[in-house]
Short mmCIF file of C-alpha atoms (C1' of nucleotides) in Angstrom, two decimals:
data_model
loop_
_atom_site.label_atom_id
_atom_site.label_comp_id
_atom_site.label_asym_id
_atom_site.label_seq_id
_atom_site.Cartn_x
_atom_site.Cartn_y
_atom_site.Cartn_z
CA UNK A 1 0.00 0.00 0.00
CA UNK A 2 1.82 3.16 -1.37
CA UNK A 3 1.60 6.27 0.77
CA UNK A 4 1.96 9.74 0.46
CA UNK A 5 5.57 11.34 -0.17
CA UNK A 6 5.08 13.62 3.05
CA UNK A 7 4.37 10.38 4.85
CA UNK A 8 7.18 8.98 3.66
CA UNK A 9 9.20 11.29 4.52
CA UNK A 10 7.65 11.57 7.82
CA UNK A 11 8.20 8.11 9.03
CA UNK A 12 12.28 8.43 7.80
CA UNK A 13 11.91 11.71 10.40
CA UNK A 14 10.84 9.04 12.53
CA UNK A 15 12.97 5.68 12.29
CA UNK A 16 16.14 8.54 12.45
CA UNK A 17 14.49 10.03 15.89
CA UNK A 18 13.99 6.85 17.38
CA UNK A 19 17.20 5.81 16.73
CA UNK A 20 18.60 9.04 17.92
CA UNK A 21 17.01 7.93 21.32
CA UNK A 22 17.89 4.08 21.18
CA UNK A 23 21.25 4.43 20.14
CA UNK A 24 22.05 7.16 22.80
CA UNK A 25 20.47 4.70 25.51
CA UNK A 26 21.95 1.48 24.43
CA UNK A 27 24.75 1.99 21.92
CA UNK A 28 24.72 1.09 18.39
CA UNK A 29 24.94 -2.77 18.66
CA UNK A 30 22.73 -3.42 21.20
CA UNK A 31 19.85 -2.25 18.96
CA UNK A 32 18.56 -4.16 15.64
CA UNK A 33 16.59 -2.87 12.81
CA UNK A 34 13.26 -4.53 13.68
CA UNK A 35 13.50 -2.96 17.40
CA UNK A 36 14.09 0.98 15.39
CA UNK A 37 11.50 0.18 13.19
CA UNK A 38 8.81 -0.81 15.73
CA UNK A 39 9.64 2.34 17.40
CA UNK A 40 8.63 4.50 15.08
CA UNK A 41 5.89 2.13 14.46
CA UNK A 42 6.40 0.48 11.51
CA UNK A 43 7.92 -3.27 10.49
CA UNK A 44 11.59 -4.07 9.66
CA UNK A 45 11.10 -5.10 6.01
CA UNK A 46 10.54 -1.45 4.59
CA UNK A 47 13.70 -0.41 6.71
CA UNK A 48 15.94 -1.09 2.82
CA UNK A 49 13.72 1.86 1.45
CA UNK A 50 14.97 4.59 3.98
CA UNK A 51 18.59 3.85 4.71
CA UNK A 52 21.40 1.51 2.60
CA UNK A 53 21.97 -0.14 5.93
CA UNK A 54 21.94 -0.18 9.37
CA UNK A 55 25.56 1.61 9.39
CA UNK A 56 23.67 4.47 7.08
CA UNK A 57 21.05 5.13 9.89
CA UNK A 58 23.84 5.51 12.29
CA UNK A 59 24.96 8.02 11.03
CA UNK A 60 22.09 9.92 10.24
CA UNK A 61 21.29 9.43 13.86
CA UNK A 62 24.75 10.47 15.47
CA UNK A 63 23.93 13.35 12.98
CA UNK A 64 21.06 14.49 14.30
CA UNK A 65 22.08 14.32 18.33
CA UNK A 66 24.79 16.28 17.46
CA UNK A 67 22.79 18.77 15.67
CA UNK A 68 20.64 19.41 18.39
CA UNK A 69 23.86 19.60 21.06
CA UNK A 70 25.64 22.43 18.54
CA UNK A 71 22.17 24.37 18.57
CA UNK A 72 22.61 24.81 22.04
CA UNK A 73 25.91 25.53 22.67
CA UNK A 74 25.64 27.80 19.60
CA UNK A 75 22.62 29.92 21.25
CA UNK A 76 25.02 30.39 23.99
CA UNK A 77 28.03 31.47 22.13
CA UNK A 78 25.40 33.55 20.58
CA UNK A 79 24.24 36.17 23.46
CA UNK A 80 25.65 39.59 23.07
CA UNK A 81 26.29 40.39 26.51
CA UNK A 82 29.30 39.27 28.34
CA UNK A 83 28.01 38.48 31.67
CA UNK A 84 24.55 37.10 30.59
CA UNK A 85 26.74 34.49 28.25
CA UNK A 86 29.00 33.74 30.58
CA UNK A 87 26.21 32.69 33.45
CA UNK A 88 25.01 30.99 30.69
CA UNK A 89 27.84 28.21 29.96
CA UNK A 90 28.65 28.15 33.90
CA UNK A 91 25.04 27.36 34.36
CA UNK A 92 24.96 24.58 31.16
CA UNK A 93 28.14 22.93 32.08
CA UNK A 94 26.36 22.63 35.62
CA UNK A 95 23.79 21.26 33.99
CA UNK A 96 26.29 18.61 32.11
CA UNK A 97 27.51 17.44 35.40
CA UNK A 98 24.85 17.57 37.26
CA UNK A 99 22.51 14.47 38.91
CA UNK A 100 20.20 14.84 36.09
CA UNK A 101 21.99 14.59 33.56
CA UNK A 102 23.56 11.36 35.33
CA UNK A 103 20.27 9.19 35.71
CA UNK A 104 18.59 9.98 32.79
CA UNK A 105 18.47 6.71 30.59
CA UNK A 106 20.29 8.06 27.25
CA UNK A 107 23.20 10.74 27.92
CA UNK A 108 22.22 14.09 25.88
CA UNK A 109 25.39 14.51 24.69
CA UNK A 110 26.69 12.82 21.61
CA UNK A 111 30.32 12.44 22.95
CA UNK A 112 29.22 10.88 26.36
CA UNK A 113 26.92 8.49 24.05
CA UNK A 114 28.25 7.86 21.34
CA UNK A 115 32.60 8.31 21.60
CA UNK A 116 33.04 4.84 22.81
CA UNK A 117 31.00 3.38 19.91
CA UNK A 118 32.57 5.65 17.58
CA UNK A 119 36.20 5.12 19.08
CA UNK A 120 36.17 1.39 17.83
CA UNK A 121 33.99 1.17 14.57
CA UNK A 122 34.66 2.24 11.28
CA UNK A 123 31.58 3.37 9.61
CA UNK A 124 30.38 6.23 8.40
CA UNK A 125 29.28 7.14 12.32
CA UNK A 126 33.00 8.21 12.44
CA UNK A 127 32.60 11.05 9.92
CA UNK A 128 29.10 12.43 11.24
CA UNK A 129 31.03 12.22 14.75
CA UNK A 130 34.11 14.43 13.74
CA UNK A 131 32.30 16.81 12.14
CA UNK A 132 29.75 17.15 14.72
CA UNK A 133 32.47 17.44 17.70
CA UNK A 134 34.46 19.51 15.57
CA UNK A 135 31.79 22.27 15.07
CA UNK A 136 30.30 21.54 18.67
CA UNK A 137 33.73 22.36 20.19
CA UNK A 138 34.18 25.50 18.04
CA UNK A 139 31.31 27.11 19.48
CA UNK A 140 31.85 25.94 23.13
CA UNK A 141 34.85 27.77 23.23
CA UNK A 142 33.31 30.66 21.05
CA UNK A 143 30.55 30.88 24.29
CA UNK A 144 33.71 31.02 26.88
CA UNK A 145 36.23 33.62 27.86
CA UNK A 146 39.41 31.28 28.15
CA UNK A 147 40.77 30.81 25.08
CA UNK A 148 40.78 27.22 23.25
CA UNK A 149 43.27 25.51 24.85
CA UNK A 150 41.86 26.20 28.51
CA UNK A 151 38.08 25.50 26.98
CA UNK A 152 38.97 22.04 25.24
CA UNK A 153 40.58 21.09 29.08
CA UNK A 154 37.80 22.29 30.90
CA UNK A 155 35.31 21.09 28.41
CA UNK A 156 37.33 17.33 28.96
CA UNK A 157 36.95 17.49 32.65
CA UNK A 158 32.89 17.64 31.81
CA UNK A 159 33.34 14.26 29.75
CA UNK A 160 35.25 12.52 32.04
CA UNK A 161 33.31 13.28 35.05
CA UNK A 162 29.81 12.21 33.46
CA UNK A 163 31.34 9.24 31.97
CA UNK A 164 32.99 8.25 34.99
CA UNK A 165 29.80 9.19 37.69
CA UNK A 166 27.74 7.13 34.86
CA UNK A 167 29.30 3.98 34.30
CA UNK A 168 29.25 3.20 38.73
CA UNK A 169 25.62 5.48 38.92
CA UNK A 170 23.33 2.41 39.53
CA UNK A 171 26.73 0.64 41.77
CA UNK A 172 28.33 3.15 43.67
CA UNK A 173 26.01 6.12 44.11
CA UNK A 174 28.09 8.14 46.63
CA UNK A 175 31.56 7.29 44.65
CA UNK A 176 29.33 8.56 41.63
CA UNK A 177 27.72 11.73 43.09
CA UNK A 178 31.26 12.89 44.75
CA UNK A 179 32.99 13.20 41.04
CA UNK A 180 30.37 15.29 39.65
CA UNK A 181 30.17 17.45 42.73
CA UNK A 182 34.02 17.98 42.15
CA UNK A 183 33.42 18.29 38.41
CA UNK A 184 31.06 21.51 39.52
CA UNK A 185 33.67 22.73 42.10
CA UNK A 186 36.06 22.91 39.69
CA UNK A 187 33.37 24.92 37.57
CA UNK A 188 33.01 27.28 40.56
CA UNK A 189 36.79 27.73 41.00
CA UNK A 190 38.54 30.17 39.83
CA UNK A 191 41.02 30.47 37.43
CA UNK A 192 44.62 30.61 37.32
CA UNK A 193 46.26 34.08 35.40
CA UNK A 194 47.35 31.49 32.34
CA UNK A 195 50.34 33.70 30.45
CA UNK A 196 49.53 31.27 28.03
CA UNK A 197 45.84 33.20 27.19
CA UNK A 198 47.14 35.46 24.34
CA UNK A 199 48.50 32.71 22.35
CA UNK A 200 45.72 30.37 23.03
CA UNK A 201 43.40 32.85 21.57
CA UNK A 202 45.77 33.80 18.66
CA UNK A 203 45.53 30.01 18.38
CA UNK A 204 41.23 29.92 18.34
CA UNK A 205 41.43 32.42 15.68
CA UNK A 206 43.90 30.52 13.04
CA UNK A 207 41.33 28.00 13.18
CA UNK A 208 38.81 28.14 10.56
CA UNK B 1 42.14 -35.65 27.30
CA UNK B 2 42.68 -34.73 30.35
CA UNK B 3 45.57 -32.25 31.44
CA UNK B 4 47.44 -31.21 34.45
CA UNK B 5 45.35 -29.44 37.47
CA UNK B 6 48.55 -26.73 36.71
CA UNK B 7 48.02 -26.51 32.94
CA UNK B 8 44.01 -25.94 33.54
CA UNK B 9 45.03 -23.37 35.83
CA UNK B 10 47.41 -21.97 33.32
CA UNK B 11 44.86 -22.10 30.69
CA UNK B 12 42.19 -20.53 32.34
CA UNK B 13 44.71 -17.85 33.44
CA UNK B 14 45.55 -17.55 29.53
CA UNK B 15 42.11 -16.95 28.61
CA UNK B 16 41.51 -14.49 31.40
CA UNK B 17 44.44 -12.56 29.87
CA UNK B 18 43.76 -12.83 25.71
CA UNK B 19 39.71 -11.50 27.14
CA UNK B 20 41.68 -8.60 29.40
CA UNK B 21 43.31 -7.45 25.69
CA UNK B 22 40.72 -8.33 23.33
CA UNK B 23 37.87 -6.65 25.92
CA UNK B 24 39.91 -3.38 26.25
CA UNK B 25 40.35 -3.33 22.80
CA UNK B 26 36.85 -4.39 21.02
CA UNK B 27 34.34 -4.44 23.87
CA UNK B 28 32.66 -7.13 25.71
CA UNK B 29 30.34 -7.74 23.39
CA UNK B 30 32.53 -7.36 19.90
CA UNK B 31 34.61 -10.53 20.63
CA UNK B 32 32.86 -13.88 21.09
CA UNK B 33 33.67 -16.64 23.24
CA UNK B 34 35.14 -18.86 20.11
CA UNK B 35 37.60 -16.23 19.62
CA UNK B 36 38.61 -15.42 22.80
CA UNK B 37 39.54 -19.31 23.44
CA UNK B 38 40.81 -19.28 20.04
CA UNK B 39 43.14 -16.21 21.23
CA UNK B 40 44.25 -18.78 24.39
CA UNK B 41 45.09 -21.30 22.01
CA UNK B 42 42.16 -23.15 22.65
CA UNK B 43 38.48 -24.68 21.19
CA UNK B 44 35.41 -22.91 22.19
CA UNK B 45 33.73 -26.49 23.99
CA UNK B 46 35.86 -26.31 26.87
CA UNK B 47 34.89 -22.64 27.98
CA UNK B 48 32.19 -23.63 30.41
CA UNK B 49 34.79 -25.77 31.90
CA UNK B 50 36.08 -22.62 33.39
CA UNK B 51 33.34 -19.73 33.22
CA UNK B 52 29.79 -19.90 34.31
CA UNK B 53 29.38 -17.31 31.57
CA UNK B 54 30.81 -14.97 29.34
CA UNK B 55 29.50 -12.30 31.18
CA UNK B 56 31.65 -14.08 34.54
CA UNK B 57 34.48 -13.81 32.30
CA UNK B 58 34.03 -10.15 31.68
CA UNK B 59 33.77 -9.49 35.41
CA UNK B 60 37.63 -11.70 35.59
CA UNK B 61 38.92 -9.84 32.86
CA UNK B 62 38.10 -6.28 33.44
CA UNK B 63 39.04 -7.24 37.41
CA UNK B 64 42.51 -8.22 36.08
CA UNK B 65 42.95 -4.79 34.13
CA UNK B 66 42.19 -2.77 37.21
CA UNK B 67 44.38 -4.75 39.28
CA UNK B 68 47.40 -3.86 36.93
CA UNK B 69 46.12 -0.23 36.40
CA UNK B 70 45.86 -0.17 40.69
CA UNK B 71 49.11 -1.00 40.82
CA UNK B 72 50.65 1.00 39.41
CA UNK B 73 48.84 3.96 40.54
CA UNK B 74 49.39 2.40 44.13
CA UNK B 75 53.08 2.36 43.16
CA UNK B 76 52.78 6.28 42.55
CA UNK B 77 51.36 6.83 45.83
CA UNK B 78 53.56 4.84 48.03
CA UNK B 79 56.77 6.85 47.33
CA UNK B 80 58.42 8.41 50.33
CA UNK B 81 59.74 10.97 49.03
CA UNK B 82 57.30 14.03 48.34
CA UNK B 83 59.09 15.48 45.23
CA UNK B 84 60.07 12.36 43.81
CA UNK B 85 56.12 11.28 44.45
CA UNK B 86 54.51 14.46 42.68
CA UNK B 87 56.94 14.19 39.78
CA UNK B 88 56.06 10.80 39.36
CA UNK B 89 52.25 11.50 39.17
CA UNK B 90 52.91 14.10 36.46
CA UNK B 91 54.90 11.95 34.69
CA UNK B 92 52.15 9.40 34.95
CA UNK B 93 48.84 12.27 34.47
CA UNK B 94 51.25 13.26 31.25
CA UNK B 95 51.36 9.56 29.66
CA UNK B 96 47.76 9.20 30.24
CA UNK B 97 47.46 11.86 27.23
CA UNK B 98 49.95 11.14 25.73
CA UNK B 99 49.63 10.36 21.58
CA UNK B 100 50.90 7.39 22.23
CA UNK B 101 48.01 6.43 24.45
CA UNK B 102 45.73 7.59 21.86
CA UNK B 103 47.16 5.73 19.58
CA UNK B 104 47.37 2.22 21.08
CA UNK B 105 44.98 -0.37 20.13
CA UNK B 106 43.41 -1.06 23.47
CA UNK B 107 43.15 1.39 26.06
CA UNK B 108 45.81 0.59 28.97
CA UNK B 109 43.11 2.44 31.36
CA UNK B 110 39.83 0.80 32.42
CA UNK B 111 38.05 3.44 32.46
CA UNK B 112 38.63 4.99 29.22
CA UNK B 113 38.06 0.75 27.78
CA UNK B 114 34.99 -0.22 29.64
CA UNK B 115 33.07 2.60 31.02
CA UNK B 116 30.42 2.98 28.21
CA UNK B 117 30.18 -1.04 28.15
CA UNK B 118 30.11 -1.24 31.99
CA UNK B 119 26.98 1.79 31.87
CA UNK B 120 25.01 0.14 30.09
CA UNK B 121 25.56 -3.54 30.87
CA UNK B 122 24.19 -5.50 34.07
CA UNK B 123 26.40 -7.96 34.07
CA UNK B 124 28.35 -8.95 37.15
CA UNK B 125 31.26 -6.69 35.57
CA UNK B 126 29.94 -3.89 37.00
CA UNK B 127 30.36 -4.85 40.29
CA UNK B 128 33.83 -5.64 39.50
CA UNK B 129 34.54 -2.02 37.92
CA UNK B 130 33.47 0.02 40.81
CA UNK B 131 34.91 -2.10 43.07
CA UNK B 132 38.16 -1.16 40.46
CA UNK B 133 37.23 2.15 40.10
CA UNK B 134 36.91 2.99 44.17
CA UNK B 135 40.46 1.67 44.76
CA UNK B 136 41.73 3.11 41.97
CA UNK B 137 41.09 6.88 42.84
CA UNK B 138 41.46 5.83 46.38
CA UNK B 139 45.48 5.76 45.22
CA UNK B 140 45.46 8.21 42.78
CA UNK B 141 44.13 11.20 45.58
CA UNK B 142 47.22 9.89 47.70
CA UNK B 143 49.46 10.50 45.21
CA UNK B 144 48.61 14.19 44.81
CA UNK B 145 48.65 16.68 46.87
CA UNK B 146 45.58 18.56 45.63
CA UNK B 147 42.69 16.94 47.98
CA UNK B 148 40.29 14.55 47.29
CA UNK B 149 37.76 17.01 45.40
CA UNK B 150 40.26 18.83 43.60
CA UNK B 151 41.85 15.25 42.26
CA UNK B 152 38.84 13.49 41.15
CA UNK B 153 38.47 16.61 38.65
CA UNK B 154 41.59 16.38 37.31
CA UNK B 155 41.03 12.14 36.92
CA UNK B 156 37.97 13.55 34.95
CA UNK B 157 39.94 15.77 32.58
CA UNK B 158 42.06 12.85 32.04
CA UNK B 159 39.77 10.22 31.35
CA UNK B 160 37.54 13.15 28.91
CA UNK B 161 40.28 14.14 27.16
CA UNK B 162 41.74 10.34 26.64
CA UNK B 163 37.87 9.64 25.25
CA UNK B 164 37.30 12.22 22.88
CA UNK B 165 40.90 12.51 21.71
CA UNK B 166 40.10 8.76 20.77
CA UNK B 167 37.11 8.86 19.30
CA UNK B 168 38.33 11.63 16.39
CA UNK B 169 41.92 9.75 16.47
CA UNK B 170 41.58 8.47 13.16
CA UNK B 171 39.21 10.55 11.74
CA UNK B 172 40.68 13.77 13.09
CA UNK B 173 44.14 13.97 14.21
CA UNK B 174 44.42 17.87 14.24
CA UNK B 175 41.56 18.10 16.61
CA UNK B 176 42.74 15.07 18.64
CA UNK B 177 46.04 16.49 18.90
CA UNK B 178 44.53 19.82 19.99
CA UNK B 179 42.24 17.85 22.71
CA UNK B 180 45.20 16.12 24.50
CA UNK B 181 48.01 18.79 24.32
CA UNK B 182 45.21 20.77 26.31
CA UNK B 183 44.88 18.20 28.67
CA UNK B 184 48.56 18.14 29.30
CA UNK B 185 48.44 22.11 29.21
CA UNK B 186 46.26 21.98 32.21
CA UNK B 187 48.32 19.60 34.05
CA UNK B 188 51.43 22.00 34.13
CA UNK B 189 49.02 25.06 35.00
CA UNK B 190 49.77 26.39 38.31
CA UNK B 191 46.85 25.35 40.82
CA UNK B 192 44.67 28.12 42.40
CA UNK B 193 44.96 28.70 45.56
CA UNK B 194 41.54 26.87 46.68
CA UNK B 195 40.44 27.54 50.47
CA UNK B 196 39.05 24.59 49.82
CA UNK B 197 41.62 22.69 50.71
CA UNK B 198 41.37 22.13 54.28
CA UNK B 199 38.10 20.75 54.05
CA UNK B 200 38.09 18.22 50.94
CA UNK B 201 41.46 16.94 52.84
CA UNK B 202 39.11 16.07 55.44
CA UNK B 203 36.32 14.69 53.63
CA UNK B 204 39.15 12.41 51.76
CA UNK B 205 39.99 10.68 55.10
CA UNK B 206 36.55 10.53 56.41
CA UNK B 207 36.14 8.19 53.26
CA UNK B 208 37.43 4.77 54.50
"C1'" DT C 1 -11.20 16.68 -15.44
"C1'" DG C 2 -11.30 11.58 -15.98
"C1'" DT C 3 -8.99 7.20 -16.97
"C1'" DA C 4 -5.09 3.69 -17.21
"C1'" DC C 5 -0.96 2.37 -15.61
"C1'" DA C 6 3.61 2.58 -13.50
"C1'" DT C 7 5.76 3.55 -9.16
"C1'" DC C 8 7.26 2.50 -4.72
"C1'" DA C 9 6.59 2.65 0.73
"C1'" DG C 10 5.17 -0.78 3.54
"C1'" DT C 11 4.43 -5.88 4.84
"C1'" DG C 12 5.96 -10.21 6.67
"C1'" DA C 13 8.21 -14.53 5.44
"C1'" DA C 14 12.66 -16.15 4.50
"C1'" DC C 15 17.86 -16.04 3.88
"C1'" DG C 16 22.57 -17.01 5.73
"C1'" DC C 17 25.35 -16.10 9.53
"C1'" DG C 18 27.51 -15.83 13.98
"C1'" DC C 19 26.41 -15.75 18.57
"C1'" DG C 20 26.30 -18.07 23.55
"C1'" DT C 21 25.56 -22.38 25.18
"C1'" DT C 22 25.03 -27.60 25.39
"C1'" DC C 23 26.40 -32.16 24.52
"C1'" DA C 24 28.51 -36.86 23.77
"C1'" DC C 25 32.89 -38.23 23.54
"C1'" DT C 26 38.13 -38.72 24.42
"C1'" DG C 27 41.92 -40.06 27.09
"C1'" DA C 28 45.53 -38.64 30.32
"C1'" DT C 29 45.42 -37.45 35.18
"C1'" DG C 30 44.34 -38.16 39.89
"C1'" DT C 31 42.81 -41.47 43.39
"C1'" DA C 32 41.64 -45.64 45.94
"C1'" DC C 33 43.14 -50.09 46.97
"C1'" DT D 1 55.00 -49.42 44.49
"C1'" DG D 2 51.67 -51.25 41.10
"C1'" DT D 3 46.96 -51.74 39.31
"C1'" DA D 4 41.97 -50.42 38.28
"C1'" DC D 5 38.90 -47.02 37.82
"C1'" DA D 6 36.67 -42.52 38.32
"C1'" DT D 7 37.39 -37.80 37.14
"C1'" DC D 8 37.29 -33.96 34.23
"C1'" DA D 9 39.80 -30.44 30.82
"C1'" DG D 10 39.59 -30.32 26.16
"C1'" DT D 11 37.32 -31.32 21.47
"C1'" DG D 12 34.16 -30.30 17.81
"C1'" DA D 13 29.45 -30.99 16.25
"C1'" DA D 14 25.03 -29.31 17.23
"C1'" DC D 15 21.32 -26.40 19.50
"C1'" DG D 16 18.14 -22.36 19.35
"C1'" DC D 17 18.16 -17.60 18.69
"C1'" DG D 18 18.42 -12.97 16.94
"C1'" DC D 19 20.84 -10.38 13.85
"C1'" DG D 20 21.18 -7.57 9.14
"C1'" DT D 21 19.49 -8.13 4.83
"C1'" DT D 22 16.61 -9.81 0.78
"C1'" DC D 23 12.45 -10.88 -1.46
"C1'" DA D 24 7.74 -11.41 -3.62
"C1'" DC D 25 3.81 -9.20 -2.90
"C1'" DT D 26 0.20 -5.39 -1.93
"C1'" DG D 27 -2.33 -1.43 -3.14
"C1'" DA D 28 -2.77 3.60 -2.80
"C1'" DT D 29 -0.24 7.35 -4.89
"C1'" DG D 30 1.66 9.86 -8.61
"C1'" DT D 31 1.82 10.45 -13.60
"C1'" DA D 32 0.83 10.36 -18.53
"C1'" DC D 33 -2.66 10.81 -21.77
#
DNA sequence: TGTACATCAGTGAACGCGCGTTCACTGATGTAC
DNA sequence: TGTACATCAGTGAACGCGCGTTCACTGATGTAC
């Protein structure tokens, strides 16, 4: 039974937004094509008239998480005003460390989810990944006051401290809690006089 | 055919080690129980000889790559000598982002290898990474000098940077290059005077 | 605008494949006398 | 110490299962006249 184009292109929208989820939640593995497809409420077979494969859909998810993560980073790096923008990105990056963001089921961000996947596959995931960290990290330290260098280390520390308070979140929930309440101290602290800020921001700038 | 009680043990140790590798480097559930025995120079029949499960065998292996990873850390903190210690540690914190650990097929760390797999999973390996992960940054806060609080932040820029300079390592070198000289950046940064100190040094040795 | 036909998104059975696990069997080791 | 037998680590075929992918088929949509 043929449908209407808009439909069709409606339940792609879909399959890719359900896989944004699933993926996120359970890695890229642990989910098969017929689970995707009776997500967004459809059966398996038709899966071969969206996407060239499963590794296609990947992609196009990984794609769209990211797009969504850069949008809000962006409309940070975006406000005019220097101390509105800067409560901004101290309040988001409390936010990324924050219980929350812990215990919900799929991780928000694309690098939490998605960089271990990524890390040891080869398919086209690994392209939609670089690009998308590449432009997300451009803005995040477009939305600071730092300069790159001290952004990229501060925006690691984020990573590290949700990946780590995640992976012992349902074992060790004190362990867990105290690295993302150091992850927000060292948000709160402040920061050394780097000599180094000139050239790190002479360094932002040569980058396209 | 049966073998020595001392070659079973050796066998089962041998397996133990090719899943401690293979695990770090692929995942738990990338390699399959017919290669891992193939890896020990053995035929998939004779697992369950040994293992309840594959998923027991996960919990052994990533157990065994903490206890390497503890030790050394362990070796860091037990120095006498309080120069000699700190140099070692930044010696150690400089490694840990170093290209080279990019680079290498498995992760030495056991954190950057199995905490997406261990976040997700249910298996009894999770058990055995926190149990890792406690005594690990146990040591690695007495081997700095920073506090407890201060320390588990810096782990986290560590283990971030390690993870996202991996996951763009072959698709991006400039950018992972960028990511870990950061990291290191921040390691040589002169620490802020916190007036926290006093207090997360108590609330480390509060925690048994 | 009305009619005839080609297109193609969706369906569900079927494909080959590799997975974790089980099994009957082998034969040297470990044990009881 | 020597003999008889039970044990059990290792082997490789086989199990059921779920995976990604393919296929013949359906029938409303889109198109050509």
């Amino acid at each position: 039974m043929r449908i209407t184009k808009d439909q069709a292109a409606e339940n792609r929208a879909r399959v890719v937004g359900a896989a944004a989820g699933l993926f996120r939640e359970k890695g890229f593995d642990a989910v098969g094509v017929a689970e995707l497809m009776h997500a967004a409420g459809l059966t398996h077979g038709g899966f071969y008239n969206h996407f060239a494969s499963k590794e296609e859909l990947e992609a196009a998810a990984c794609e769209q998480v990211f797009e969504k993560s850069v949008g809000n980073i962006q409309a940070i790096a975006g406000i005019e005003d220097r101390k509105a923008r800067s409560q901004a990105l101290t309040d988001y990056r409390r936010r990324y460390v924050s219980a929350k963001a812990r215990d919900a089921s799929a991780p928000t961000c694309p690098m939490t989810a998605f960089a271990g996947d990524v890390s040891r596959q080869s398919g086209p995931a690994r392209e939609a990944y670089a690009a998308g960290l590449r432009a997300y990290l451009d803005a995040y330290v477009r939305a600071g006051e730092d300069g790159r260098t001290q952004a990229l280390a501060e925006f690691s520390t984020l990573v590290g401290a949700l990946t780590l308070a995640r992976s012992v979140g349902k074992t060790d929930a004190a362990l867990s809690d105290e690295i993302l309440a150091a992850a927000r101290a060292s948000i709160d602290k402040p920061k050394p006089r780097s000599r180094r800020r000139q050239s790190s921001a002479i360094a932002a700038t040569s980058r396209p």
